[in-house]
Short mmCIF file of C-alpha atoms and ligand atoms in Angstrom, two decimals:
data_model
loop_
_atom_site.label_atom_id
_atom_site.label_comp_id
_atom_site.label_asym_id
_atom_site.label_seq_id
_atom_site.Cartn_x
_atom_site.Cartn_y
_atom_site.Cartn_z
CA MET O 1 -118.33 119.88 -2.29
CA GLU O 2 -121.44 119.80 -4.24
CA THR O 3 -122.97 123.50 -4.38
CA ASN O 4 -121.30 126.82 -4.82
CA PRO O 5 -121.22 128.32 -1.61
CA ALA O 6 -122.41 131.80 -2.62
CA PHE O 7 -125.81 129.25 -3.86
CA THR O 8 -128.25 131.10 -1.85
CA GLY O 9 -131.33 129.42 -3.43
CA ALA O 10 -133.44 131.01 -5.64
CA ARG O 11 -135.78 134.39 -6.03
CA CYS O 12 -138.87 135.29 -7.66
CA THR O 13 -138.66 137.77 -11.30
CA ALA O 14 -142.01 137.91 -10.14
CA CYS O 15 -143.03 138.62 -6.40
CA ASP O 16 -139.20 138.69 -5.63
CA ALA O 17 -140.45 136.44 -3.07
CA THR O 18 -136.68 134.19 -1.50
CA VAL O 19 -137.03 130.17 -1.31
CA ASP O 20 -133.37 129.39 0.35
CA GLY O 21 -131.37 126.41 -0.13
CA ASP O 22 -129.55 124.45 -2.67
CA ASP O 23 -132.18 122.32 -3.31
CA VAL O 24 -134.95 124.50 -5.02
CA ALA O 25 -136.70 123.38 -7.92
CA GLY O 26 -140.25 124.12 -10.04
CA ARG O 27 -141.75 127.80 -10.44
CA CYS O 28 -142.39 130.13 -7.00
CA PRO O 29 -144.31 128.42 -4.94
CA SER O 30 -146.77 131.94 -3.62
CA CYS O 31 -146.73 133.18 -7.57
CA GLY O 32 -145.82 130.55 -9.95
CA GLY O 33 -143.76 133.01 -10.89
CA VAL O 34 -139.93 132.16 -13.28
CA LEU O 35 -137.44 131.00 -10.57
CA ASP O 36 -133.66 132.82 -10.77
CA ALA O 37 -130.65 131.18 -8.85
CA ALA O 38 -129.52 133.51 -7.01
CA TYR O 39 -126.04 134.38 -4.83
CA GLU O 40 -124.07 136.20 -2.73
CA LEU O 41 -121.64 137.79 -4.68
CA ASP O 42 -120.38 140.06 -2.27
CA ALA O 43 -118.59 136.74 -0.60
CA VAL O 44 -117.83 135.92 -4.59
CA ASP O 45 -113.97 136.95 -5.94
CA LEU O 46 -113.15 137.15 -8.99
CA GLU O 47 -110.70 138.66 -11.02
CA PRO O 48 -109.95 137.69 -15.15
CA THR O 49 -106.37 136.56 -14.20
CA THR O 50 -107.87 134.18 -12.06
CA LEU O 51 -110.06 132.93 -15.04
CA ALA O 52 -107.40 133.38 -18.17
CA ALA O 53 -105.15 130.22 -15.01
CA ARG O 54 -107.98 127.73 -15.76
CA THR O 55 -107.13 126.01 -18.64
CA THR O 56 -110.67 124.30 -18.49
CA ARG O 57 -112.41 126.33 -21.57
CA SER O 58 -115.82 124.42 -20.41
CA GLN O 59 -118.65 126.53 -19.08
CA TRP O 60 -118.18 125.67 -15.75
CA ARG O 61 -114.47 127.44 -16.06
CA TYR O 62 -117.32 129.77 -14.59
CA HIS O 63 -118.86 128.38 -11.51
CA GLU O 64 -118.75 131.16 -9.17
CA LEU O 65 -121.68 131.83 -11.47
CA LEU O 66 -123.17 128.56 -11.91
CA PRO O 67 -125.02 126.29 -8.67
CA PHE O 68 -123.37 123.64 -8.46
CA SER O 69 -119.53 122.36 -8.25
CA PRO O 70 -117.92 121.18 -11.37
CA GLU O 71 -117.08 118.35 -9.84
CA ALA O 72 -120.21 117.95 -9.27
CA ALA O 73 -121.30 118.46 -13.11
CA VAL O 74 -123.09 116.80 -15.50
CA THR O 75 -120.79 118.14 -18.65
CA THR O 76 -120.23 116.84 -21.83
CA MET O 77 -117.73 120.48 -21.87
CA GLU O 78 -120.81 122.17 -23.31
CA GLY O 79 -119.09 125.91 -24.01
CA GLY O 80 -116.04 127.65 -24.93
CA THR O 81 -117.62 128.52 -28.70
CA PRO O 82 -115.54 131.07 -30.27
CA LEU O 83 -116.76 134.69 -30.31
CA VAL O 84 -116.21 134.70 -34.79
CA PRO O 85 -115.05 138.02 -36.30
CA VAL O 86 -117.07 138.66 -39.45
CA PRO O 87 -115.23 142.04 -40.69
CA SER O 88 -117.44 141.76 -44.10
CA LEU O 89 -121.17 142.41 -41.79
CA ALA O 90 -119.32 144.86 -39.68
CA GLU O 91 -118.61 147.29 -42.74
CA GLU O 92 -121.83 147.07 -44.60
CA LEU O 93 -124.00 147.21 -41.15
CA GLY O 94 -121.37 150.34 -41.28
CA VAL O 95 -120.22 149.70 -37.28
CA ALA O 96 -116.83 148.96 -35.99
CA ALA O 97 -117.07 145.41 -35.33
CA VAL O 98 -119.42 142.70 -35.58
CA TYR O 99 -119.25 138.81 -33.77
CA VAL O 100 -121.48 135.96 -33.91
CA LYS O 101 -120.66 133.91 -30.30
CA ASP O 102 -121.47 130.65 -32.86
CA GLU O 103 -123.11 128.38 -30.11
CA GLY O 104 -123.75 125.99 -32.96
CA ARG O 105 -120.39 124.04 -31.91
CA ASN O 106 -121.64 123.35 -29.31
CA PRO O 107 -121.77 118.88 -28.40
CA THR O 108 -124.83 118.48 -29.26
CA GLY O 109 -125.01 121.78 -31.50
CA THR O 110 -126.37 124.02 -29.69
CA ILE O 111 -126.75 126.81 -26.80
CA ASP O 112 -129.94 124.84 -25.16
CA ASP O 113 -126.61 122.07 -24.48
CA ARG O 114 -125.09 124.62 -21.51
CA GLY O 115 -128.82 124.72 -19.68
CA GLN O 116 -129.30 121.31 -20.02
CA SER O 117 -125.84 121.09 -18.45
CA VAL O 118 -126.90 122.97 -15.53
CA ALA O 119 -130.37 121.64 -15.34
CA VAL O 120 -130.05 117.84 -15.69
CA THR O 121 -126.57 118.15 -13.06
CA ALA O 122 -129.70 119.37 -10.37
CA ALA O 123 -131.89 116.54 -11.49
CA LYS O 124 -129.17 114.61 -10.28
CA ARG O 125 -129.12 115.34 -7.04
CA ALA O 126 -132.18 115.80 -6.31
CA GLY O 127 -132.71 112.12 -7.24
CA ALA O 128 -134.96 111.87 -10.23
CA SER O 129 -134.82 108.67 -12.07
CA ASP O 130 -136.52 111.13 -15.41
CA VAL O 131 -136.52 114.07 -16.75
CA ALA O 132 -138.65 115.63 -19.60
CA LEU O 133 -139.91 118.04 -21.07
CA ALA O 134 -141.90 119.22 -23.95
CA SER O 135 -139.16 120.74 -27.00
CA THR O 136 -139.01 121.89 -30.33
CA GLY O 137 -136.52 120.29 -30.95
CA ASP O 138 -133.00 121.76 -29.77
CA ASP O 139 -133.31 121.47 -26.06
CA GLY O 140 -135.53 118.45 -26.72
CA GLN O 141 -132.24 116.99 -28.07
CA SER O 142 -130.20 117.99 -25.57
CA ALA O 143 -131.98 117.15 -22.65
CA ALA O 144 -131.74 113.33 -24.21
CA ALA O 145 -128.01 113.58 -24.66
CA TYR O 146 -127.34 114.85 -20.63
CA ALA O 147 -130.42 112.13 -19.38
CA SER O 148 -128.40 109.42 -20.86
CA ARG O 149 -124.87 111.21 -19.86
CA ALA O 150 -125.74 111.75 -16.03
CA GLY O 151 -127.98 107.48 -16.12
CA LEU O 152 -131.80 109.40 -16.16
CA ASP O 153 -134.56 108.05 -17.80
CA SER O 154 -135.48 111.11 -20.80
CA HIS O 155 -139.13 112.23 -21.99
CA THR O 156 -139.43 114.91 -24.98
CA PHE O 157 -142.40 115.84 -26.48
CA VAL O 158 -141.59 117.08 -29.50
CA PRO O 159 -144.24 119.02 -32.76
CA SER O 160 -144.43 116.24 -35.98
CA ARG O 161 -141.92 119.66 -37.49
CA ALA O 162 -139.30 119.28 -35.74
CA THR O 163 -136.30 118.87 -37.49
CA PHE O 164 -135.39 114.96 -38.77
CA THR O 165 -131.95 115.43 -36.93
CA ASN O 166 -133.28 116.39 -33.94
CA LYS O 167 -135.83 113.49 -33.84
CA ALA O 168 -133.17 110.98 -34.72
CA MET O 169 -130.43 112.66 -32.11
CA VAL O 170 -133.18 111.57 -29.59
CA ASN O 171 -133.50 108.17 -30.06
CA VAL O 172 -130.23 107.66 -30.94
CA HIS O 173 -128.99 108.77 -27.17
CA GLY O 174 -131.76 106.37 -26.72
CA GLY O 175 -134.60 108.95 -24.68
CA ASP O 176 -138.37 108.11 -24.76
CA MET O 177 -139.51 110.82 -26.95
CA SER O 178 -143.17 111.73 -28.35
CA VAL O 179 -144.33 113.35 -31.77
CA VAL O 180 -147.28 114.88 -31.17
CA GLU O 181 -149.07 116.09 -34.13
CA GLY O 182 -149.26 119.99 -35.10
CA ARG O 183 -147.25 122.27 -33.53
CA ILE O 184 -145.90 123.35 -30.08
CA ASP O 185 -148.40 124.36 -28.73
CA ALA O 186 -149.93 119.98 -28.96
CA ALA O 187 -146.68 118.76 -27.70
CA ALA O 188 -146.84 120.91 -24.76
CA SER O 189 -150.24 120.05 -24.08
CA ALA O 190 -149.66 116.54 -24.19
CA PHE O 191 -146.23 116.96 -22.25
CA ALA O 192 -148.61 118.69 -19.21
CA ASP O 193 -151.14 115.71 -19.49
CA ALA O 194 -148.10 113.35 -18.98
CA VAL O 195 -146.14 115.05 -16.56
CA ALA O 196 -149.58 114.97 -14.70
CA GLU O 197 -149.25 110.71 -14.72
CA HIS O 198 -145.82 110.68 -14.20
CA ASP O 199 -144.91 112.02 -10.09
CA GLU O 200 -141.17 110.67 -10.16
CA TRP O 201 -140.57 113.03 -13.93
CA HIS O 202 -138.32 116.41 -13.63
CA PRO O 203 -139.33 119.48 -15.56
CA VAL O 204 -136.09 120.77 -17.18
CA GLN O 205 -137.65 122.69 -19.59
CA ALA O 206 -136.53 126.18 -20.16
CA LEU O 207 -137.86 128.64 -17.46
CA SER O 208 -139.55 125.24 -15.64
CA THR O 209 -136.97 125.85 -12.98
CA PRO O 210 -134.32 127.96 -12.46
CA TYR O 211 -131.38 126.05 -13.97
CA PRO O 212 -132.06 125.85 -17.18
CA HIS O 213 -131.67 129.61 -18.26
CA GLU O 214 -128.83 129.63 -15.45
CA GLY O 215 -125.48 127.93 -17.91
CA LEU O 216 -127.50 130.56 -21.09
CA LYS O 217 -125.91 132.75 -19.29
CA THR O 218 -122.36 131.55 -19.52
CA ALA O 219 -122.69 132.29 -23.27
CA TYR O 220 -122.57 136.04 -22.23
CA VAL O 221 -120.05 135.61 -19.66
CA GLU O 222 -117.35 133.95 -22.57
CA ILE O 223 -118.75 136.47 -24.71
CA ALA O 224 -117.54 139.05 -22.47
CA GLU O 225 -114.46 137.23 -20.91
CA ALA O 226 -113.66 137.23 -25.54
CA LEU O 227 -113.92 141.46 -25.65
CA ASP O 228 -111.41 141.35 -22.83
CA TRP O 229 -114.20 142.21 -20.18
CA GLU O 230 -115.32 145.06 -21.92
CA THR O 231 -119.10 145.23 -23.16
CA PRO O 232 -120.74 144.98 -26.10
CA ASP O 233 -122.88 147.81 -27.22
CA ARG O 234 -125.58 145.19 -28.73
CA VAL O 235 -126.66 141.76 -28.47
CA ILE O 236 -128.94 140.54 -30.31
CA HIS O 237 -130.48 137.72 -29.84
CA PRO O 238 -132.88 135.04 -32.01
CA THR O 239 -135.81 134.58 -29.74
CA GLY O 240 -138.50 132.65 -29.23
CA ARG O 241 -139.44 132.07 -24.91
CA GLY O 242 -137.30 134.39 -24.45
CA ALA O 243 -134.94 132.58 -22.00
CA GLY O 244 -131.91 133.56 -23.92
CA LEU O 245 -132.41 137.34 -23.44
CA HIS O 246 -133.20 137.05 -19.65
CA ALA O 247 -129.79 134.62 -18.63
CA PHE O 248 -127.80 137.87 -21.03
CA ARG O 249 -129.23 140.61 -18.60
CA LYS O 250 -128.55 138.27 -15.47
CA ALA O 251 -125.08 137.86 -16.81
CA ALA O 252 -124.44 141.23 -17.06
CA ARG O 253 -125.43 142.46 -12.98
CA GLU O 254 -123.50 139.69 -12.07
CA LEU O 255 -120.21 140.63 -13.87
CA ASP O 256 -120.84 144.09 -13.53
CA ALA O 257 -121.87 143.41 -9.37
CA LEU O 258 -118.03 140.99 -9.91
CA GLY O 259 -116.99 144.47 -11.25
CA LEU O 260 -115.90 142.18 -14.21
CA ALA O 261 -117.66 144.83 -16.87
CA SER O 262 -118.98 147.33 -16.40
CA GLY O 263 -122.75 147.92 -17.57
CA THR O 264 -125.33 145.62 -19.68
CA PRO O 265 -125.57 145.21 -23.64
CA LYS O 266 -128.20 147.25 -25.24
CA LEU O 267 -130.64 143.79 -26.01
CA TYR O 268 -132.76 143.10 -29.01
CA ALA O 269 -134.71 140.11 -29.33
CA ALA O 270 -134.99 138.77 -32.74
CA GLN O 271 -138.63 137.16 -34.17
CA ALA O 272 -139.93 135.12 -36.75
CA GLU O 273 -142.21 137.75 -38.69
CA GLY O 274 -144.79 134.75 -38.57
CA CYS O 275 -144.69 134.33 -34.38
CA ALA O 276 -143.40 137.63 -32.66
CA PRO O 277 -145.96 138.06 -29.83
CA ILE O 278 -142.91 139.56 -28.29
CA VAL O 279 -141.73 142.06 -30.69
CA ARG O 280 -145.36 142.70 -31.30
CA ALA O 281 -145.47 143.55 -26.93
CA PHE O 282 -142.65 145.75 -27.78
CA GLU O 283 -144.09 148.03 -30.25
CA GLU O 284 -147.21 148.42 -28.80
CA GLY O 285 -145.26 149.73 -26.47
CA ARG O 286 -147.71 146.83 -23.56
CA GLU O 287 -146.11 145.76 -20.49
CA ALA O 288 -147.15 142.37 -21.30
CA TYR O 289 -146.94 139.65 -24.23
CA GLU O 290 -150.27 138.47 -25.61
CA PRO O 291 -150.46 134.88 -27.13
CA TRP O 292 -149.49 134.83 -30.38
CA ASP O 293 -152.93 133.61 -32.51
CA ALA O 294 -151.65 131.91 -35.25
CA PRO O 295 -147.89 131.29 -36.00
CA ASP O 296 -146.15 130.39 -38.90
CA THR O 297 -142.32 130.34 -40.21
CA ILE O 298 -140.09 128.26 -41.61
CA CYS O 299 -138.12 129.06 -37.49
CA GLY O 300 -139.44 126.07 -36.20
CA ARG O 301 -136.83 126.51 -33.51
CA ILE O 302 -138.63 129.34 -32.14
CA GLU O 303 -142.29 128.97 -33.28
CA ILE O 304 -143.08 129.35 -29.39
CA PRO O 305 -146.57 131.51 -29.80
CA ASP O 306 -146.75 131.35 -25.83
CA PRO O 307 -143.54 132.08 -24.45
CA ALA O 308 -143.22 131.36 -21.21
CA GLY O 309 -140.33 133.96 -20.71
CA GLY O 310 -141.43 136.63 -22.76
CA ASN O 311 -142.37 139.16 -20.39
CA LEU O 312 -139.10 138.58 -18.91
CA ALA O 313 -137.16 139.10 -22.12
CA LEU O 314 -140.08 142.38 -22.55
CA ASP O 315 -138.04 143.85 -19.11
CA ALA O 316 -133.83 142.79 -20.18
CA ILE O 317 -134.86 144.62 -23.62
CA ARG O 318 -136.34 147.94 -21.52
CA GLU O 319 -134.34 147.75 -19.42
CA THR O 320 -130.70 147.67 -21.75
CA GLY O 321 -133.09 150.24 -23.55
CA GLY O 322 -132.66 147.32 -26.50
CA GLY O 323 -135.40 146.78 -28.80
CA ALA O 324 -136.97 144.12 -30.82
CA VAL O 325 -137.74 142.90 -34.28
CA ALA O 326 -139.37 140.51 -36.58
CA ALA O 327 -137.69 138.81 -39.50
CA PRO O 328 -139.96 137.61 -42.41
CA ASP O 329 -138.50 134.27 -43.23
CA PRO O 330 -136.72 134.65 -46.53
CA GLU O 331 -134.99 137.74 -45.55
CA THR O 332 -134.51 135.09 -41.99
CA LEU O 333 -132.87 132.65 -44.70
CA GLU O 334 -131.37 135.06 -46.47
CA GLY O 335 -129.57 136.09 -43.39
CA ALA O 336 -128.03 132.59 -42.71
CA THR O 337 -127.60 131.39 -46.06
CA SER O 338 -125.50 134.73 -46.76
CA LEU O 339 -123.14 134.48 -43.39
CA ALA O 340 -122.75 130.80 -45.39
CA GLY O 341 -121.78 132.04 -47.95
CA THR O 342 -119.62 134.87 -47.88
CA ALA O 343 -117.76 134.69 -43.65
CA GLY O 344 -118.04 130.45 -43.73
CA LEU O 345 -120.26 130.76 -40.92
CA GLU O 346 -123.03 127.58 -40.34
CA LEU O 347 -125.75 129.62 -38.82
CA SER O 348 -129.12 127.68 -37.83
CA ALA O 349 -132.40 129.03 -39.36
CA SER O 350 -133.60 130.37 -37.04
CA SER O 351 -130.94 132.37 -35.55
CA GLY O 352 -130.40 133.78 -38.86
CA THR O 353 -133.14 136.91 -37.54
CA ALA O 354 -130.17 137.47 -35.82
CA VAL O 355 -129.08 138.61 -38.88
CA ALA O 356 -131.46 140.38 -41.11
CA ALA O 357 -132.11 142.27 -37.67
CA ALA O 358 -128.70 144.03 -37.87
CA TYR O 359 -130.39 144.76 -41.18
CA ALA O 360 -133.23 146.17 -40.22
CA LEU O 361 -131.72 148.30 -37.85
CA ALA O 362 -128.85 149.63 -39.74
CA GLU O 363 -130.95 150.74 -42.07
CA ARG O 364 -133.67 152.11 -39.49
CA GLY O 365 -130.18 153.79 -38.31
CA GLU O 366 -130.40 152.75 -35.18
CA LEU O 367 -126.89 151.14 -34.97
CA ASP O 368 -123.57 154.03 -34.54
CA ALA O 369 -120.10 154.20 -35.76
CA ASP O 370 -118.70 152.80 -32.88
CA ASP O 371 -120.47 150.00 -32.33
CA THR O 372 -119.86 146.82 -31.24
CA LEU O 373 -122.50 144.39 -32.15
CA VAL O 374 -122.83 140.59 -31.57
CA LEU O 375 -125.38 138.19 -32.74
CA VAL O 376 -125.54 135.04 -31.36
CA ASN O 377 -126.17 131.64 -33.69
CA ALA O 378 -127.90 129.36 -30.68
CA GLY O 379 -127.86 126.36 -33.01
CA ALA O 380 -126.07 124.34 -35.65
CA GLY O 381 -126.98 125.22 -39.35
CA SER O 382 -126.07 121.61 -40.72
CA LYS O 383 -129.60 119.94 -38.41
CA ASP O 384 -131.29 123.21 -41.10
CA ASP O 385 -129.18 121.87 -43.96
CA ASP O 386 -133.02 121.39 -45.83
CA VAL O 387 -133.82 124.15 -44.93
CA LEU O 388 -131.53 126.61 -46.56
CA ARG O 389 -130.15 124.77 -49.38
CA SER O 390 -134.33 124.84 -50.47
CA HIS O 391 -133.56 128.87 -50.18
CA LEU O 392 -130.76 129.11 -52.55
CA MET O 393 -133.02 127.15 -54.68
CA SER O 394 -135.85 129.01 -54.34
CA LYS O 395 -133.69 131.84 -56.72
CA GLY O 396 -132.55 129.58 -58.84
CA ILE O 397 -128.91 128.37 -57.12
ZN1 ZN N 401 -143.27 134.39 -7.40
#
């Protein structure tokens, strides 16, 4: 069997329409909204002991909460990343515990490997010959890797500012790449033009189908399992498109429904001050974000002026009682390099926003002394080595 028997299809996050069947793809046929994979969770019996007995560390150990069976999965053993305690930071912030969920240790160095594994599995099952996406870099590299694993062609559109590592590794995986002059909106527009001419291209971009964000969910399930099924108090996620926050809320709800871990953590978006449409909407109390006019941040990975999951992220933040913080670039880089220099951890430049946000929340008095705080490192620091080192050089080091 190729699918999870509890997987029933999808539900629209905007209009609540349901789409039945295990071959659902794309956006909502009624309103164009983002689709979420849906499950008959009443039919799922999943105990901590069952999971503990499984030997694989890959994300497919949670196949009851994924659409497809592990046998059908296109996987390079993504997932199983550590939740690393950082007691020195906990002491500085005045909280009980701080952990970094280190997603940089995935096969291509990004949390997106989880999503691309599920998305490329879906594409392969659907008989696709090609997958395609516009990307700030990391998910493009990841898509090229998983497409090669599945024997599919990949087409990645990246802005010229994407990192050298991302661009080089798309090529190394044998992917077709278009480097578009400008920023992500230019790459997205070139991608949209190309997709219109290629019916055979199967989109795998976050939130364009139910599958990429379904994979991101497993990062939260691992956090809960690592904490012995205790729900952490707060999770801070570096945020561009908003898919991660939406996925973490979905994961927490599903664990709650299964009786594995109760409630949801307070979810926080950490954005770059130079491109913070979700933070601005949160602070102004608006229901929907407005696109950011002139994005300008060193954090290329999360520089998304018009985020497809912006309103879903706002929902997730508000529903869980979390928040949103915009971090100036120097504080972001200081956050990433300080954890490298004091805790041995390699955070991506963009994930430094989560560290900067934690300090900001502590200064505002929004953290409690008994808090367990999780910071998500969405990507490997070594992909941003030049940016991180130049921050030290700017300080005369
Ligand atoms: Zn809809």
